[in-house]
mmCIF file of C-alpha atoms and ligand atoms in Angstrom:
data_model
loop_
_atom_site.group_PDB
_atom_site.id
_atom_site.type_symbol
_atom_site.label_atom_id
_atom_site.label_comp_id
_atom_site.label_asym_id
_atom_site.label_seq_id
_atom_site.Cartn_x
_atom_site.Cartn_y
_atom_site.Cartn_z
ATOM 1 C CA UNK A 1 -55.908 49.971 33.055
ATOM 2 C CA UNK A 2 -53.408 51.200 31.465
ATOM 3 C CA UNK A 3 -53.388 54.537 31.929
ATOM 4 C CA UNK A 4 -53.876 54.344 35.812
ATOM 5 C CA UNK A 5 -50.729 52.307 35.837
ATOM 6 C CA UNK A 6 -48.944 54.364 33.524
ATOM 7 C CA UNK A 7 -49.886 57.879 36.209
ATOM 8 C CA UNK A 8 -48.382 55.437 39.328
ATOM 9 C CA UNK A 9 -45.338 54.251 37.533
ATOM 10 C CA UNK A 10 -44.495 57.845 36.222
ATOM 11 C CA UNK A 11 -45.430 59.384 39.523
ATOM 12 C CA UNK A 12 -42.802 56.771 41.414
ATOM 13 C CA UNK A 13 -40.258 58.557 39.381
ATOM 14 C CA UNK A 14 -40.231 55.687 36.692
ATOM 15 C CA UNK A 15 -39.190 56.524 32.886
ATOM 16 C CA UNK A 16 -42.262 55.190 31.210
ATOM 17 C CA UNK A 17 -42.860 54.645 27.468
ATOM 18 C CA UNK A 18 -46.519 53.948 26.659
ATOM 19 C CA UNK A 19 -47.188 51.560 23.459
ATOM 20 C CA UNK A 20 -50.459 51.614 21.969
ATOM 21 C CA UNK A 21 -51.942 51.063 18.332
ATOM 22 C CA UNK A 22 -54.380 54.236 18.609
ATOM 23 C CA UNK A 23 -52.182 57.928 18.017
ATOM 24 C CA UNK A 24 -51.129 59.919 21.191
ATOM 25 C CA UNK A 25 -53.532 62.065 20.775
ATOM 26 C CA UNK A 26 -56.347 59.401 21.391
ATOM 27 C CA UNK A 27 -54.847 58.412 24.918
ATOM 28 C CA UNK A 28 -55.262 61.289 26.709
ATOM 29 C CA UNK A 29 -53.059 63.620 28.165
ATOM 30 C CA UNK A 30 -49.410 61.550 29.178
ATOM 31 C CA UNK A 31 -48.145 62.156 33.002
ATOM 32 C CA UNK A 32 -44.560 64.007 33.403
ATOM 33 C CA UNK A 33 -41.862 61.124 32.726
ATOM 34 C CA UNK A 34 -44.374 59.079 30.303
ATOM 35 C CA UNK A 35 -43.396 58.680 26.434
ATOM 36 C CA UNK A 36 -45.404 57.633 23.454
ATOM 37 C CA UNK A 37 -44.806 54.685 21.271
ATOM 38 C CA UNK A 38 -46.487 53.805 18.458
ATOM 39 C CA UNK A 39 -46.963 50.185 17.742
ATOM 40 C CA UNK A 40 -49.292 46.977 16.742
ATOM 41 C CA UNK A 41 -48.485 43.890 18.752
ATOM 42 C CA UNK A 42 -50.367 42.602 15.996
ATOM 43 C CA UNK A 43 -46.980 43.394 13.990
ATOM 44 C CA UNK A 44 -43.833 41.484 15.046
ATOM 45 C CA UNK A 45 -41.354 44.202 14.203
ATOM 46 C CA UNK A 46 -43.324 47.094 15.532
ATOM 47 C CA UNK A 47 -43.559 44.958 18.826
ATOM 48 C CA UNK A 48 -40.092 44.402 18.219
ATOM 49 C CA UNK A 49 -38.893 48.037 17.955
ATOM 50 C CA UNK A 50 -41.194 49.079 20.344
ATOM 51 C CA UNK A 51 -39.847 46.801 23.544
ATOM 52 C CA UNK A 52 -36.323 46.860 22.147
ATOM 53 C CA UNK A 53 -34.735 48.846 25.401
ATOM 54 C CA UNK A 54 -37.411 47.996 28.068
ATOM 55 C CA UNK A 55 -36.558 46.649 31.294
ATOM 56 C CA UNK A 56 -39.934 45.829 32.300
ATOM 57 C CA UNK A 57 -43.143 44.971 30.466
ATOM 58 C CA UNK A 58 -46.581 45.257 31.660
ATOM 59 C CA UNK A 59 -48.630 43.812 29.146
ATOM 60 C CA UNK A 60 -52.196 45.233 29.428
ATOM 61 C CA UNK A 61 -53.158 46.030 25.500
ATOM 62 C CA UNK A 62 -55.652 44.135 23.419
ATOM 63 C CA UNK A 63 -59.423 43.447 23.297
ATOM 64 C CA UNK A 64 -61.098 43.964 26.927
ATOM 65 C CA UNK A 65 -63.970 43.404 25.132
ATOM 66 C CA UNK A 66 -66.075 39.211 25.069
ATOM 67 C CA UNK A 67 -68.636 41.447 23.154
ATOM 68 C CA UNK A 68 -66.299 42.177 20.224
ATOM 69 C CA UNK A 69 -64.329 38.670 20.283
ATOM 70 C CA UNK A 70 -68.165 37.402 19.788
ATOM 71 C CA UNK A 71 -68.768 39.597 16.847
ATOM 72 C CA UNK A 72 -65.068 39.829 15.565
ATOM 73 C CA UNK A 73 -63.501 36.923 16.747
ATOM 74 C CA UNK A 74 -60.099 37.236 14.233
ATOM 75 C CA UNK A 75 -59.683 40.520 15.409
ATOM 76 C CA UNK A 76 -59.571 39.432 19.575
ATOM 77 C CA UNK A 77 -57.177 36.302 18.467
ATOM 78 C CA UNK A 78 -54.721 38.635 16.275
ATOM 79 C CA UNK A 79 -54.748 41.297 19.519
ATOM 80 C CA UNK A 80 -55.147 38.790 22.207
ATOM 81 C CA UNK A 81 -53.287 35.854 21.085
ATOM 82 C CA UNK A 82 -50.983 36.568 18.058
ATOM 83 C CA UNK A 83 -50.206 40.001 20.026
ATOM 84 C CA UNK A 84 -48.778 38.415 23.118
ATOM 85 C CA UNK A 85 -46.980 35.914 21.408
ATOM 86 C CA UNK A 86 -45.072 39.198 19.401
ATOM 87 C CA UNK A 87 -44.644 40.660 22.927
ATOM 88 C CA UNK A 88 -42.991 37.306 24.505
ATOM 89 C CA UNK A 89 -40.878 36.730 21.589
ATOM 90 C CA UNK A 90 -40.049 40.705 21.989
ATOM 91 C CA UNK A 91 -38.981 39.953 25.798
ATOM 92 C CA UNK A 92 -37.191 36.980 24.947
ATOM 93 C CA UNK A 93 -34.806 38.869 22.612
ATOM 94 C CA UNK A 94 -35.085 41.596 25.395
ATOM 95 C CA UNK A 95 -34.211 39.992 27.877
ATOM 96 C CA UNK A 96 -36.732 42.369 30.115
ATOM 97 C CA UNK A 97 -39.295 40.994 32.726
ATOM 98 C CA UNK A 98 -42.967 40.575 31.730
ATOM 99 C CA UNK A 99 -46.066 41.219 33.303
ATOM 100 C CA UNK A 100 -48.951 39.935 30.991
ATOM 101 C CA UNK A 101 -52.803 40.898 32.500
ATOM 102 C CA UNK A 102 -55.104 38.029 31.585
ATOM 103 C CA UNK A 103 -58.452 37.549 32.830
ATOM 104 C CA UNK A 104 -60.748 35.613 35.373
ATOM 105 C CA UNK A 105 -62.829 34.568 32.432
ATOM 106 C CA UNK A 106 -60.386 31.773 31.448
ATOM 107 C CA UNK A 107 -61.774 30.020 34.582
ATOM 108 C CA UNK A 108 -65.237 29.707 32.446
ATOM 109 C CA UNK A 109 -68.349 28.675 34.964
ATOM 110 C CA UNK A 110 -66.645 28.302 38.650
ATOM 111 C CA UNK A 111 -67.626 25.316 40.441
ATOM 112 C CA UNK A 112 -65.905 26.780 43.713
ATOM 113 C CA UNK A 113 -66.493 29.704 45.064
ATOM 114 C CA UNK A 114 -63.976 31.730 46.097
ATOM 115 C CA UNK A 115 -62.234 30.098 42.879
ATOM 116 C CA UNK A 116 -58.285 29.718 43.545
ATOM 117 C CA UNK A 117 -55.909 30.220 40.661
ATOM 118 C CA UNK A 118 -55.811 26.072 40.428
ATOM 119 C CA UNK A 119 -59.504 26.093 39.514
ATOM 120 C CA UNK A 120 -59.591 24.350 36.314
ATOM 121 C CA UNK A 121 -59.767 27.086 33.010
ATOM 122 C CA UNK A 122 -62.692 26.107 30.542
ATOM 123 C CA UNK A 123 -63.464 29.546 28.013
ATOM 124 C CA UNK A 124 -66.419 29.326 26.464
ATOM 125 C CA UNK A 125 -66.237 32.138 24.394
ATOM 126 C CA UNK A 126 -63.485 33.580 21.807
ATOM 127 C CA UNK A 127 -62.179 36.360 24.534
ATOM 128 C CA UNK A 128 -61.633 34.067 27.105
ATOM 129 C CA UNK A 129 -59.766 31.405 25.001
ATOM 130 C CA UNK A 130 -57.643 34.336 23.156
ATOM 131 C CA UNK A 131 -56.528 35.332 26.769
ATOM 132 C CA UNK A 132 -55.982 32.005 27.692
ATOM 133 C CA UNK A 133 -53.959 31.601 24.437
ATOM 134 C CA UNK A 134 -51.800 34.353 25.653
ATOM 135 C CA UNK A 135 -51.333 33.030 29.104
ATOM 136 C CA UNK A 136 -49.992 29.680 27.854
ATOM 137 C CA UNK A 137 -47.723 31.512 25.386
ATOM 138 C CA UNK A 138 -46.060 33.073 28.279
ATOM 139 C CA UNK A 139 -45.609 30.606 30.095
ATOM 140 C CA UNK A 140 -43.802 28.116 27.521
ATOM 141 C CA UNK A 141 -41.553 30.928 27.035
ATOM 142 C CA UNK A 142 -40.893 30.787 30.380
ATOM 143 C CA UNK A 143 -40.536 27.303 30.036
ATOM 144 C CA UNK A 144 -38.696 27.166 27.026
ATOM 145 C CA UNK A 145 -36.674 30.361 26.707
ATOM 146 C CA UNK A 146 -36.265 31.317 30.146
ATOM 147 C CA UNK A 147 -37.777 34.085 30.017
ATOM 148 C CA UNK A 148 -39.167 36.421 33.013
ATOM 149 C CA UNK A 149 -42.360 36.358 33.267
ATOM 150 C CA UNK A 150 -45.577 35.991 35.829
ATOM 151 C CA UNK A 151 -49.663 36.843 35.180
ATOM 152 C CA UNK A 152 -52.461 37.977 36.787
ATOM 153 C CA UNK A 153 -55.404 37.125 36.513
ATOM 154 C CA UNK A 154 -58.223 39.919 36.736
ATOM 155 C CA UNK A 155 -61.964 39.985 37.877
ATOM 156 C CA UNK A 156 -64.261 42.572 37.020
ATOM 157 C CA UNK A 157 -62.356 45.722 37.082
ATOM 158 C CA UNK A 158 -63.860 49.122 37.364
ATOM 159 C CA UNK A 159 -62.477 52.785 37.631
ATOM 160 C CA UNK A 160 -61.768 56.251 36.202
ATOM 161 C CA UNK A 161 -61.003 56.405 32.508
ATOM 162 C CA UNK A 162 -63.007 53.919 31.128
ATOM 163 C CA UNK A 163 -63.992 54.602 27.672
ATOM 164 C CA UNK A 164 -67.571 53.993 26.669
ATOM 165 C CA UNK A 165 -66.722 52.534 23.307
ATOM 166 C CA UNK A 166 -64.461 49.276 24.754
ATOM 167 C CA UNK A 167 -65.515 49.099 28.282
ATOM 168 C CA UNK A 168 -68.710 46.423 29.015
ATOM 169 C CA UNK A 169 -68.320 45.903 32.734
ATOM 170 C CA UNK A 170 -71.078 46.825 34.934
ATOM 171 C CA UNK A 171 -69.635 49.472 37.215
ATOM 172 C CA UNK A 172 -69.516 52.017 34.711
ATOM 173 C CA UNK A 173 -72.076 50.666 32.354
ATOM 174 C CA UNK A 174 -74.721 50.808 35.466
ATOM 175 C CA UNK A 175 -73.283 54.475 36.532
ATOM 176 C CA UNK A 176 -73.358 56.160 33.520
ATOM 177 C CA UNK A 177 -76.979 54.885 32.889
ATOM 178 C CA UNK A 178 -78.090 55.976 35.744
ATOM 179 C CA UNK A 179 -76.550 59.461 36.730
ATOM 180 C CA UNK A 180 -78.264 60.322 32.860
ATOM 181 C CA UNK A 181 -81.327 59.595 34.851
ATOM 182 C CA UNK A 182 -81.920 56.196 32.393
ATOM 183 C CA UNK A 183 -83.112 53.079 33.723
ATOM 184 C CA UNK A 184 -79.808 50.282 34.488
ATOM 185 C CA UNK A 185 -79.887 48.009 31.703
ATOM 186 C CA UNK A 186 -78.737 44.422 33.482
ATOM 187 C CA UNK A 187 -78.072 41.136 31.679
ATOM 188 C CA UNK A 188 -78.870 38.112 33.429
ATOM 189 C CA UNK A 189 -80.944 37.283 36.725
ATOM 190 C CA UNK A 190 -79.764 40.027 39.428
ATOM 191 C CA UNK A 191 -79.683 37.828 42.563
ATOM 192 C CA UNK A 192 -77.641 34.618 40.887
ATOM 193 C CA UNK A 193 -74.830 36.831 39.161
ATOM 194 C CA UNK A 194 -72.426 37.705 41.510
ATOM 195 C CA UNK A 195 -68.819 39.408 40.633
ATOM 196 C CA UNK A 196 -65.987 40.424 42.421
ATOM 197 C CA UNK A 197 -65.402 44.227 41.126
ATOM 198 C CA UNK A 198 -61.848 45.592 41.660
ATOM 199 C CA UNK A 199 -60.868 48.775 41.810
ATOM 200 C CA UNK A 200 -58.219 49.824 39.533
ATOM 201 C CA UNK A 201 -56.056 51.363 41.792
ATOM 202 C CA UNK A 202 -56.072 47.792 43.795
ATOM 203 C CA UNK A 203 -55.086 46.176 40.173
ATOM 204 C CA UNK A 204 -51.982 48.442 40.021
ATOM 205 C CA UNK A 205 -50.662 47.667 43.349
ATOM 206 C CA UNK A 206 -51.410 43.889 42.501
ATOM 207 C CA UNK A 207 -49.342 44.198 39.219
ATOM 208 C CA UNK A 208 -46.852 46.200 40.940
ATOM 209 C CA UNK A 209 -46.359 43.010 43.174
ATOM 210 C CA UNK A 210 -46.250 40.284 40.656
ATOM 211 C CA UNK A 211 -43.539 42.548 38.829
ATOM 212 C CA UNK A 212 -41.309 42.968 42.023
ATOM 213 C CA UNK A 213 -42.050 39.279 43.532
ATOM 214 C CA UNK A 214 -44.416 37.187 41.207
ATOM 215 C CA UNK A 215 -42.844 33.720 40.100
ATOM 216 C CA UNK A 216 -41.943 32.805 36.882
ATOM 217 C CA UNK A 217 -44.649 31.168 34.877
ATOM 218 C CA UNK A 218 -47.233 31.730 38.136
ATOM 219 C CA UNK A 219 -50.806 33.042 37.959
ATOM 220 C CA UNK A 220 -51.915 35.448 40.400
ATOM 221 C CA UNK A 221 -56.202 36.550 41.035
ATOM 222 C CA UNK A 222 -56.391 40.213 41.009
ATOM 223 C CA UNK A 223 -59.525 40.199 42.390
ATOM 224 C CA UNK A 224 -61.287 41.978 45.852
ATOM 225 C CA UNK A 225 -61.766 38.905 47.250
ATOM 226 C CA UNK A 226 -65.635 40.314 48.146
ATOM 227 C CA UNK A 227 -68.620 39.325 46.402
ATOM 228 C CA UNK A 228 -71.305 41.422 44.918
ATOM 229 C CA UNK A 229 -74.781 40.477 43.587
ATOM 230 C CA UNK A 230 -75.869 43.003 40.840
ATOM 231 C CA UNK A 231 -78.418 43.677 43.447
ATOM 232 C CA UNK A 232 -76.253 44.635 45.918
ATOM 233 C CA UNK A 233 -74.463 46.716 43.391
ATOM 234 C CA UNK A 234 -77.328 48.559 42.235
ATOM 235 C CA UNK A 235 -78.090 49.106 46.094
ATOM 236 C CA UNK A 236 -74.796 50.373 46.750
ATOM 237 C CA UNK A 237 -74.719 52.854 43.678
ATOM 238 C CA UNK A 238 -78.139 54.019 44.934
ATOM 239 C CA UNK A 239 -76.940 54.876 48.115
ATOM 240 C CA UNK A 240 -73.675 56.625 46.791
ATOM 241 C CA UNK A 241 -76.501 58.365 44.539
ATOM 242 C CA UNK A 242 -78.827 59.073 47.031
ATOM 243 C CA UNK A 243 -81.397 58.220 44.431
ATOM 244 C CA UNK A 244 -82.838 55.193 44.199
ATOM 245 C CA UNK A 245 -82.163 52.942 40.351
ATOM 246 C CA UNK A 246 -84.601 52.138 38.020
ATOM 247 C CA UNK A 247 -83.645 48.707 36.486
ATOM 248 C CA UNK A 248 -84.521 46.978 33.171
ATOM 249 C CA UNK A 249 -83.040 43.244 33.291
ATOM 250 C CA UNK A 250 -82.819 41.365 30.190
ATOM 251 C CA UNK A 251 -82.959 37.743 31.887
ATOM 252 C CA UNK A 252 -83.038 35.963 28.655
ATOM 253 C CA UNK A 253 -79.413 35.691 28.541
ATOM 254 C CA UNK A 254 -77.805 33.837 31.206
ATOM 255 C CA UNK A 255 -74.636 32.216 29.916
ATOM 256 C CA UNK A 256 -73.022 34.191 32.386
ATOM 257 C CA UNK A 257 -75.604 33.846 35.555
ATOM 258 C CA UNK A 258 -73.120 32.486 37.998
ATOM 259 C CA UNK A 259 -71.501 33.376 41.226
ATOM 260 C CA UNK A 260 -67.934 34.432 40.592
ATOM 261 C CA UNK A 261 -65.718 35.794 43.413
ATOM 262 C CA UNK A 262 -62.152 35.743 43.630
ATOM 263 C CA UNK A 263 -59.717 33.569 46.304
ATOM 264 C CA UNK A 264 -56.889 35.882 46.491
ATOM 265 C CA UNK A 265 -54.541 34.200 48.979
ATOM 266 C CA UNK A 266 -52.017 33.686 46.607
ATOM 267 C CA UNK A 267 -51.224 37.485 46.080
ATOM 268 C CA UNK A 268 -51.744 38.033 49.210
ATOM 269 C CA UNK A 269 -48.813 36.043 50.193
ATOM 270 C CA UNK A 270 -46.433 38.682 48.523
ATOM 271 C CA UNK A 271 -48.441 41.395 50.299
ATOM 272 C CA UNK A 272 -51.512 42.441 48.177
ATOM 273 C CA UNK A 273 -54.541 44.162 50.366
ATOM 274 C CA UNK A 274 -57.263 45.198 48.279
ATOM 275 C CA UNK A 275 -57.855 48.642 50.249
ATOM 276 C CA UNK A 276 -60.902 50.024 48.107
ATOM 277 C CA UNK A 277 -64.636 49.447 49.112
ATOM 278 C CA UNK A 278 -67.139 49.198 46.976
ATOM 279 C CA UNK A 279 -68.474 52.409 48.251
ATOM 280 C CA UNK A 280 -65.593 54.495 48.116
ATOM 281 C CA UNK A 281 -64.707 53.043 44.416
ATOM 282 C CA UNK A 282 -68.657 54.004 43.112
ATOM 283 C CA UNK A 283 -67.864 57.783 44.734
ATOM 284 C CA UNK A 284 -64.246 57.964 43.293
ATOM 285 C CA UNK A 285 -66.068 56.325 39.846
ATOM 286 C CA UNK A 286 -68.605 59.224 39.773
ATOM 287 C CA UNK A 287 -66.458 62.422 40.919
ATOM 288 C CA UNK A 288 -64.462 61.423 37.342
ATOM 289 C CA UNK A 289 -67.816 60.645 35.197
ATOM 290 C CA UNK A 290 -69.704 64.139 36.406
ATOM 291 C CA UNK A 291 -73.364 64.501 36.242
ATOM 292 C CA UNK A 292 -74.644 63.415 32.592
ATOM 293 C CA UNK A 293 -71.723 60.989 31.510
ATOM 294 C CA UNK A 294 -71.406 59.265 27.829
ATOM 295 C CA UNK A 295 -73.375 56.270 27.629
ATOM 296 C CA UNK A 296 -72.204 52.501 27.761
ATOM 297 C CA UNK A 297 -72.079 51.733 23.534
ATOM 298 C CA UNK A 298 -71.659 47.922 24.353
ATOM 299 C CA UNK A 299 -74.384 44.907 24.574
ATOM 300 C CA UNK A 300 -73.873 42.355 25.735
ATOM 301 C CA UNK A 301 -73.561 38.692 24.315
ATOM 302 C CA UNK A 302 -71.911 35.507 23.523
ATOM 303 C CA UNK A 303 -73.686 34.558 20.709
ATOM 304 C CA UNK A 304 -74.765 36.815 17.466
ATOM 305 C CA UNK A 305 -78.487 35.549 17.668
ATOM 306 C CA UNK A 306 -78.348 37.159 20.883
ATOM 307 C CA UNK A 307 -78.244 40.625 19.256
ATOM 308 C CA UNK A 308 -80.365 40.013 16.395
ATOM 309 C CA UNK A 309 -83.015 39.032 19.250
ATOM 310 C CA UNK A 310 -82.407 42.373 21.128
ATOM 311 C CA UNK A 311 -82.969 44.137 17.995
HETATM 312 N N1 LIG B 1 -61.696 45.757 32.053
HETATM 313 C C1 LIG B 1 -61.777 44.611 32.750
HETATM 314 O O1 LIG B 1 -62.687 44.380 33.570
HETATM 315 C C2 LIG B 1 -60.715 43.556 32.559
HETATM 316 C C3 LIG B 1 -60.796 42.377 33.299
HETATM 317 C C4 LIG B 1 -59.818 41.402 33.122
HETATM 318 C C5 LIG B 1 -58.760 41.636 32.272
HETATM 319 N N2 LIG B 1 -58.692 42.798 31.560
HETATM 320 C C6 LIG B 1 -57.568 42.979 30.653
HETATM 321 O O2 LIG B 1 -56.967 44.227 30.947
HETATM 322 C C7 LIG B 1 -56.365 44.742 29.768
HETATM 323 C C8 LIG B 1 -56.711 46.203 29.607
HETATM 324 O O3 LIG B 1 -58.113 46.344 29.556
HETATM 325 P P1 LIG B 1 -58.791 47.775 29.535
HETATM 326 O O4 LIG B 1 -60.121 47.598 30.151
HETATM 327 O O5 LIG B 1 -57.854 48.813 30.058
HETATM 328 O O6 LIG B 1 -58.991 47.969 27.963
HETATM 329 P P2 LIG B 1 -58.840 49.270 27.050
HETATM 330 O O7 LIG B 1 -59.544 48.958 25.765
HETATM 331 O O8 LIG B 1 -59.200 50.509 27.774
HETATM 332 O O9 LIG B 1 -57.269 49.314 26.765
HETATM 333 C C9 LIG B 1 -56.650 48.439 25.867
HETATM 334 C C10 LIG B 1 -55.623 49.217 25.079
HETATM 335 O O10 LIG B 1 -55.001 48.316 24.159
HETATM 336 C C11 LIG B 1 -54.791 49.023 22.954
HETATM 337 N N3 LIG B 1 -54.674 48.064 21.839
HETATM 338 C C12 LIG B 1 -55.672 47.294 21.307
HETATM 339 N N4 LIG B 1 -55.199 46.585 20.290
HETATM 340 C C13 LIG B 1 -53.876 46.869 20.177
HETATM 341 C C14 LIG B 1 -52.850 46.441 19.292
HETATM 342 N N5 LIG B 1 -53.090 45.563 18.320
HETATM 343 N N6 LIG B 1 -51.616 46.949 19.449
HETATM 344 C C15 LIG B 1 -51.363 47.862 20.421
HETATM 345 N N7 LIG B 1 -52.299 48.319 21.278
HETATM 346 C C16 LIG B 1 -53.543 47.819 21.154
HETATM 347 C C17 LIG B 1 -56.018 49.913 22.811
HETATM 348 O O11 LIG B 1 -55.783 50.978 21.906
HETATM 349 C C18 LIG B 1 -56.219 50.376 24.260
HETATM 350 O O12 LIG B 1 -55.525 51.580 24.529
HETATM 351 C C19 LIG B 1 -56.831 43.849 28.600
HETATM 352 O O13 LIG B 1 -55.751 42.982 28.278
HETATM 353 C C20 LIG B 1 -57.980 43.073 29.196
HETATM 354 O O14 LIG B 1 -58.092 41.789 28.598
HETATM 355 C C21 LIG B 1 -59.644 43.764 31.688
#
């Protein structure tokens, strides 16, 4: 995410300082205008130092990962949860606006489908509660400190840049399987999971908007607003392809066999379009990955038996 933000912000003409736990040299090459910051929101005084002359915050770093929070659940609360409440109290004494990404996962199992941003939220698993942690922290510092600050609320995102290592959504997990010519591992029962992928570049524009016009304390679904069986994803990748997917589904787990497809009316309303098809995001997807990309290093589960089963 944060590096497609970071090439629109610096390519508006925006000074951009990028603040990130891993060294520079792990973050790929920086755009013209973008600066390097070392820091972990984990720390209070790095955080601190590190926002100290901001005028805007975009607050996109932390575990992406339920996988990890299942395995390493301290680690996703200290990044997820203590780190955003270092970044709020950073913007309070700031004084800067904040944009802090949380998740559709906070939502849990929908019961409505599209699910609207007053869906009740019901985690069940550590990722989902650490972002949820982090999206109530905001908003009683909005509350109580008056500070600036909206969130949005993402759905599956895919794009360029992912890195194999962190990155367990099935865009790129499917794609790089298969353009190595290796049979699309898929977790849960094909037909009843259905997501709403995003495309990155619609996730910027979204954030872009709550920045400029999102209300204090709101929640905003970053989502497509289309939804997508893994079926009909693995249909539409072979017929970016051209070749048709060999599957191998793993329909033993199924905590997270349900529909799930974003109502996004409420951005919308301060002028969000989600302009990239599913089709045109796969081709974009590939033309970045080339022809035998790393492969996907994350299962995935929600509890540990789950990957002492697998192996
Ligand atoms: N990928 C998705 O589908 C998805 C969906 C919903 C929400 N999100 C949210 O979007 C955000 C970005 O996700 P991503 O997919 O780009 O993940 P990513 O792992 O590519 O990027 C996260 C960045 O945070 C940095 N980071 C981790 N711990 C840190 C710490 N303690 N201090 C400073 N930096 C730290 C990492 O080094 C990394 O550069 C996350 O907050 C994630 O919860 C992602």
């Amino acid at each position: 995410m944060g590096q497609n933000l970071v090439r629109t912000l610096a390519s508006a003409g925006h000074e951009v300082h990028v603040v990130d736990v891993r060294p520079e040299d792990q973050l790929g090459e920086l755009p013209d205008g973008a600066h390097y910051r070392r820091a972990d929101l984990r720390d209070g005084l790095q955080t601190r130092a590190a926002l100290a002359d901001a005028q805007l915050v975009f607050h996109l770093a932390g575990n992406p990962s339920g996988t990890v929070s299942v395995v390493n659940p301290r680690l996703d609360f200290e990044t997820n949860a203590l780190g955003t409440f270092n970044v709020c109290e950073a913007v309070r004494d700031t004084g800067c606006r904040l944009v802090y990404l949380s998740s559709a996962m906070t939502y849990g199992k929908p019961q409505a489908f599209p699910i609207a941003e007053d869906h009740p939220v019901a985690p069940y698993y550590p990722y989902a509660a650490s972002k949820l942690s982090g999206e109530y922290t905001v908003k009683a510092f909005v509350e109580t400190y008056g500070i600036s600050a909206a969130i949005g609320r993402a759905f599956v995102i895919y794009g360029p840049g992912e890195d194999p290592r962190r990155a367990g959504a099935e865009v790129g997990q499917y794609l790089r399987w298969h353009l190595n010519g290796q049979p699309i591992q898929i977790t849960g029962d094909m037909d009843r999971k259905t997501r709403d992928f995003v495309h990155v570049d619609d996730i910027v524009s979204g954030l872009l908007l709550i920045a400029a016009h999102g209300v204090d304390g709101q929640v905003y679904n970053l989502g497509s607003g289309q939804e997508t069986s893994l079926r009909e994803l693995v249909a539409a990748i072979g017929m970016v392809t051209g070749r048709t997917p060999e599957t191998v589904v793993n329909d033993d787990i199924t905590e997270d066999t349900y529909r799930l497809v974003a109502d996004v009316s409420k951005l919308r309303g301060l002028g969000y379009e989600p302009l990239v098809t599913l089709e045109s995001g796969l081709a974009d997807v590939i033309s970045h990955l080339g022809d035998s990309p790393e492969l996907p290093m994350l299962d995935t589960i929600f509890r540990p038996a789950q990957r002492e089963t697998a192996a």
